[in-house]
Tab-separated table of C-alpha atoms in Angstrom:
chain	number	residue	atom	x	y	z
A	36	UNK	CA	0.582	3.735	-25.423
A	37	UNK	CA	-0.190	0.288	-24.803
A	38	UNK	CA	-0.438	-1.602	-21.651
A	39	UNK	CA	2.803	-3.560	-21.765
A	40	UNK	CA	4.308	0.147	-22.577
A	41	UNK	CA	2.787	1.654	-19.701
A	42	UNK	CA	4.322	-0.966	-17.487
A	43	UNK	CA	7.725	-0.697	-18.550
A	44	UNK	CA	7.841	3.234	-18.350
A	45	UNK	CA	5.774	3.174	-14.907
A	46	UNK	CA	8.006	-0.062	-13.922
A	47	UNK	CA	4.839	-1.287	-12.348
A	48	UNK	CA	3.556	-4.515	-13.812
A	49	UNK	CA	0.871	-5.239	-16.109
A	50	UNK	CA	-0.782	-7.479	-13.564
A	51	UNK	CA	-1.228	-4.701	-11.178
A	52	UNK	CA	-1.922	-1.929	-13.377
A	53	UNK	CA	-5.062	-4.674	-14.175
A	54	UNK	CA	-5.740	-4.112	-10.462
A	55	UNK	CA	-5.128	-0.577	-9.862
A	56	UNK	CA	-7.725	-0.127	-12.878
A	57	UNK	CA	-10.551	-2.874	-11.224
A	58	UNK	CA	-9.774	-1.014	-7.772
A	59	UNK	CA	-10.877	2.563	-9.456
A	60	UNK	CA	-7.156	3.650	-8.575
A	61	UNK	CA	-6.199	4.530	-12.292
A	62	UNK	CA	-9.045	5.280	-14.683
A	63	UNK	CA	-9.899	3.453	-17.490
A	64	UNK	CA	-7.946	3.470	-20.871
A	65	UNK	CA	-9.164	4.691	-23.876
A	66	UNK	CA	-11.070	1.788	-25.521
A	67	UNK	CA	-9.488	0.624	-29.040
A	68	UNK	CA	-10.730	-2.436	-29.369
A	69	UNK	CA	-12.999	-4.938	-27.310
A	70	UNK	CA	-9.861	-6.298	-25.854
A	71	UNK	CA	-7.535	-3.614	-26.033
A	72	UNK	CA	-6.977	0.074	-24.556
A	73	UNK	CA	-4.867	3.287	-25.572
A	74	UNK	CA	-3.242	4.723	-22.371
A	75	UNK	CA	-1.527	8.352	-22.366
A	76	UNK	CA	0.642	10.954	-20.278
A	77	UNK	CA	-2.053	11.345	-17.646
A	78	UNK	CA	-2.163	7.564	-16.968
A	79	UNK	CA	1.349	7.463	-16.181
A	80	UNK	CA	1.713	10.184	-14.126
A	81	UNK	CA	-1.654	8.871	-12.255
A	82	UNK	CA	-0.011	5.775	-12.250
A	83	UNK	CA	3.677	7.143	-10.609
A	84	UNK	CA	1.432	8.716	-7.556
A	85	UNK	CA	-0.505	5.190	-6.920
A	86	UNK	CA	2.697	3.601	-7.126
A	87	UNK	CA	4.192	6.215	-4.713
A	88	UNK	CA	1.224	5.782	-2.128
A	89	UNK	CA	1.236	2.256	-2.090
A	90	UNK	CA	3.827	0.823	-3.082
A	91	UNK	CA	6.383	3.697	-1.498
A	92	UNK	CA	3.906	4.851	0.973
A	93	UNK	CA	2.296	1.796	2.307
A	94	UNK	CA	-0.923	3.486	1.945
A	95	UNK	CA	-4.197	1.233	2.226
A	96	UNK	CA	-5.742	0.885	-0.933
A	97	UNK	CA	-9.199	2.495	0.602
A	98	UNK	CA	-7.104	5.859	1.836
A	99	UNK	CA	-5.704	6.141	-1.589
A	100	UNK	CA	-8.506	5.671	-3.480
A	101	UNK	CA	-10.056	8.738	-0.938
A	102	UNK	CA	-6.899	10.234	-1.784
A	103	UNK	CA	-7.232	9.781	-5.511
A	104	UNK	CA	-11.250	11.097	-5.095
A	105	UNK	CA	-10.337	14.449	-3.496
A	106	UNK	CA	-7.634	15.242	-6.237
A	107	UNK	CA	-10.208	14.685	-8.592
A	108	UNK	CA	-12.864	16.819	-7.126
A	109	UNK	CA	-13.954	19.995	-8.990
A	110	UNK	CA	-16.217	21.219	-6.544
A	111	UNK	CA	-13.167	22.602	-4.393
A	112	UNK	CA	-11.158	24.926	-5.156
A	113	UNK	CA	-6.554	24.256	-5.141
A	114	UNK	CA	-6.030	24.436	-1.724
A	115	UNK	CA	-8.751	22.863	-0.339
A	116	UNK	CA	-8.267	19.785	-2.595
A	117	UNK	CA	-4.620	19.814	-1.684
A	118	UNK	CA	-5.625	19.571	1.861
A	119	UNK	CA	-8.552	17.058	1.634
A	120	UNK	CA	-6.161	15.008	0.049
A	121	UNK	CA	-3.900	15.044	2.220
A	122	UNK	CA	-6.094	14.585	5.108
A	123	UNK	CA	-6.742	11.402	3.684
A	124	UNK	CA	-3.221	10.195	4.243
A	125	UNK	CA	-2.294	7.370	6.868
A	126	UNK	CA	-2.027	9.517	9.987
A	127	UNK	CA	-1.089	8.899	13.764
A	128	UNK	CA	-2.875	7.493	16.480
A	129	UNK	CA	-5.614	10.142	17.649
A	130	UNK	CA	-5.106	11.670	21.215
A	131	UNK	CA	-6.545	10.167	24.086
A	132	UNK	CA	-10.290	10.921	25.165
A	133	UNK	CA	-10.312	12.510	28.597
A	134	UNK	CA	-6.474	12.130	29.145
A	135	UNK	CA	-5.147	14.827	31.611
A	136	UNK	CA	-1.734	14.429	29.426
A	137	UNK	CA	-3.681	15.167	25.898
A	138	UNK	CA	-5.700	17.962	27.626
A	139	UNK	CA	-2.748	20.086	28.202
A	140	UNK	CA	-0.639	18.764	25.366
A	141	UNK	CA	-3.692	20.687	23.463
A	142	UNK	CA	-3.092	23.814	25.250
A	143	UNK	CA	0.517	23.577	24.185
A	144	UNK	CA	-0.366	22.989	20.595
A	145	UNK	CA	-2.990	25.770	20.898
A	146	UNK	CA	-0.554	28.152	22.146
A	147	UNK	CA	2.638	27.225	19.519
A	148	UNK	CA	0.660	27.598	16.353
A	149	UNK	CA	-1.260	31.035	18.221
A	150	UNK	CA	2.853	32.139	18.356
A	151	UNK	CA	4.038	31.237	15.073
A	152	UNK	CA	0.255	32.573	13.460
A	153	UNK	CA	-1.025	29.274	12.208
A	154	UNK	CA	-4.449	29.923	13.181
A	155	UNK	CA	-6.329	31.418	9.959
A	156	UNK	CA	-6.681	28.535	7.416
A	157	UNK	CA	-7.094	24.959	6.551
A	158	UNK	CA	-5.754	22.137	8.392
A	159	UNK	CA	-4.411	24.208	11.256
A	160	UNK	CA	-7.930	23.528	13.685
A	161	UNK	CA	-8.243	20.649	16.067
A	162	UNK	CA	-10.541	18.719	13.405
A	163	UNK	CA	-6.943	18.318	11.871
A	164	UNK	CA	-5.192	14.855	11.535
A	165	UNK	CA	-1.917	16.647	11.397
A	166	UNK	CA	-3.520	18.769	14.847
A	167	UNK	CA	-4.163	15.533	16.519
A	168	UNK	CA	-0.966	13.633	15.778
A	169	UNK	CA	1.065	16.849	17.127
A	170	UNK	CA	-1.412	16.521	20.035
A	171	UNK	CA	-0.293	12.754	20.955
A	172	UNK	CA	3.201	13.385	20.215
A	173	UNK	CA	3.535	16.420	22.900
A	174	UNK	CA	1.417	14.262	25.326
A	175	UNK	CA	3.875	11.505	24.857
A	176	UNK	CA	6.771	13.555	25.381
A	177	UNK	CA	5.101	14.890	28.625
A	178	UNK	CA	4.089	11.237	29.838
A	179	UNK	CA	7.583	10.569	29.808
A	180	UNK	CA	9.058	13.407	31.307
A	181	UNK	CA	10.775	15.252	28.270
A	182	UNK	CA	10.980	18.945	27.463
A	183	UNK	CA	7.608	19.770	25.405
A	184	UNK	CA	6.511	23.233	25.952
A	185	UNK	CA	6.326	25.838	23.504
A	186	UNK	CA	9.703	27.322	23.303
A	187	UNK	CA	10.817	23.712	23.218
A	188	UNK	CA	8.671	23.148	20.026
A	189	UNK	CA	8.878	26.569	18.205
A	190	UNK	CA	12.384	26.017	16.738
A	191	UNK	CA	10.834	23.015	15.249
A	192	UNK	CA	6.942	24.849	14.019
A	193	UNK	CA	9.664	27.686	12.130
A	194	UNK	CA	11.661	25.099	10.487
A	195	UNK	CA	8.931	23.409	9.377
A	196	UNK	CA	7.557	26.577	8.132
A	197	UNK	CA	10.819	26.670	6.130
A	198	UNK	CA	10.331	23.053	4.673
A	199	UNK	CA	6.689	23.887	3.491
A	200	UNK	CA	8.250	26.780	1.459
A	201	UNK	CA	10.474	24.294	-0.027
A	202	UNK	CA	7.655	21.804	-0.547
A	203	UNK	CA	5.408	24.220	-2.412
A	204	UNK	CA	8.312	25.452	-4.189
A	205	UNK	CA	8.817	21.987	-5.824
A	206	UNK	CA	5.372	21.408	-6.638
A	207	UNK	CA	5.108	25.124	-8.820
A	208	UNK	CA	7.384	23.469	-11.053
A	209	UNK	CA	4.554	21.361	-12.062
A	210	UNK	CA	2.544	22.901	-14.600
A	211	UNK	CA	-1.213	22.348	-14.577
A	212	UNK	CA	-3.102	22.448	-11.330
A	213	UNK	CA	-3.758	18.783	-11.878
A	214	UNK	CA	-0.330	18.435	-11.647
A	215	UNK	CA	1.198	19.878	-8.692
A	216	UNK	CA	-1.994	18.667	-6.736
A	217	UNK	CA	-0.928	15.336	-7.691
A	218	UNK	CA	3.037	16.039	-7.176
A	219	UNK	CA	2.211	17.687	-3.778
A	220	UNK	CA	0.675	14.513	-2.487
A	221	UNK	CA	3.324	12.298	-3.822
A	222	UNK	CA	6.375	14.448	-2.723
A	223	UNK	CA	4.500	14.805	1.096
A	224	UNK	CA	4.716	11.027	0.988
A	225	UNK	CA	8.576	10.751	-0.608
A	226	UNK	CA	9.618	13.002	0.776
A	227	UNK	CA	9.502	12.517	4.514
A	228	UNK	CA	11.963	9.274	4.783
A	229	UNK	CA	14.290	12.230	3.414
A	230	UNK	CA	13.438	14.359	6.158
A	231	UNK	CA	14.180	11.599	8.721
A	232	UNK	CA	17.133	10.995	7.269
A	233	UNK	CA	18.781	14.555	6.707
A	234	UNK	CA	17.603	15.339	10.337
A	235	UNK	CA	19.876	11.597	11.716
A	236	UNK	CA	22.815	12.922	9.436
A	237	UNK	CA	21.789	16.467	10.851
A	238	UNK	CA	22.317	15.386	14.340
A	239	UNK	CA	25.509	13.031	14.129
A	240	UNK	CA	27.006	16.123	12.272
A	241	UNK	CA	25.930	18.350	15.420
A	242	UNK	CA	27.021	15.941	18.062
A	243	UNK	CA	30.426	15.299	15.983
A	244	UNK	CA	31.331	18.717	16.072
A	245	UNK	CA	30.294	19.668	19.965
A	246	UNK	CA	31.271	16.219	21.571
A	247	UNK	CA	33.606	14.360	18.804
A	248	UNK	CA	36.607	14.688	17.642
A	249	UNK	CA	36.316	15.831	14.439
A	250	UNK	CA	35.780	11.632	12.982
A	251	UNK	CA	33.645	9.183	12.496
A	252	UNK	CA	31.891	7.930	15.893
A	253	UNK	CA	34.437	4.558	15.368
A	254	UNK	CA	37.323	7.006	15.583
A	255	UNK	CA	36.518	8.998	18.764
């Protein structure tokens, strides 16, 4: 396909498919003509998970362009791709440096994922952006005086637990490893505004049916 083809079926314009290509985000087309370039299946689907970091995400254009370099790195093997990649997402704040509040925030992290086994494998050690951001949040919650420890946050680790089967269930329907790597990084991104939002209707559904009565909060 052509370039002005590309941009309707992506629904990204041609203007900044020209700088997605001149940022390294999308690689080059296949050269037709000194002015003109062939563009396939692999383009667009490249194209769908820029759009999704950027555009959906609000990714920096230098985290998913590390993003984009870790999918594309045959020198690891699936899952540690997968997790580079997504190590190279926009994450939290990192914990406070010699903060009594972070210090034993990490012993509560430390001794949640030792309950619910999430020890043995990538992404689960304190080098972890996903570690760290868990880290600030519990201090947080303990700065301020609510509940944080680890039966407070266990219910939450084995749900989650639940969602990643989900996750990884959506990305096997993706065929090539190129693929799901790809899908898994877009659908993290997507897919949490859905999480937010199921867990808000979650809890007005819960609070309707132990407080309300039985309507809309207008109507009790």
């Amino acid at each position: 396909m052509r370039l002005a083809e590309l941009s309707t079926r992506s629904g990204v314009s041609t203007a900044t498919i020209k700088y997605y290509l001149r940022e390294g985000l999308l690689p080059p087309g296949h050269r037709v003509t000194a002015t003109q370039a062939e563009y396939d299946e692999k383009h667009l689907r490249r194209l769908r998970l820029v759009r999704a970091l950027i555009q959906v995400g609000r990714v920096p254009i230098a985290s998913a362009r590390e993003v984009l370099t870790a999918l594309e790195d045959d020198s690891l093997d699936h899952n540690s791709r997968l997790g580079t990649a997504v190590w190279a997402l926009p994450h939290g704040p990192e914990p406070l440096a010699g903060d009594p509040a972070t210090d034993a925030a990490r012993h509560t992290v430390d001794a949640l994922l030792d309950r619910i086994g999430w020890r043995a494998g990538r992404g689960y050690g304190p080098e972890s952006p996903a570690y760290g951001m868990l880290v600030t949040a519990v201090a947080t919650l303990a700065r301020l005086g609510y509940p944080c420890a680890v039966d407070d946050l266990a219910p939450y680790a084995r749900s989650a637990g639940q969602l990643a089967v989900a996750d990884l269930d959506l990305v096997e329907r993706h065929g090539s490893p190129d693929e799901q790597l790809e899908a898994a990084v877009a659908l993290t991104v997507l897919y949490e505004p859905v999480l937010l939002s199921l867990r808000r209707l979650a809890q007005a559904e819960e609070s309707n049916r132990r407080y309300g009565q039985g309507g809309s909060p207008e109507q009790a």
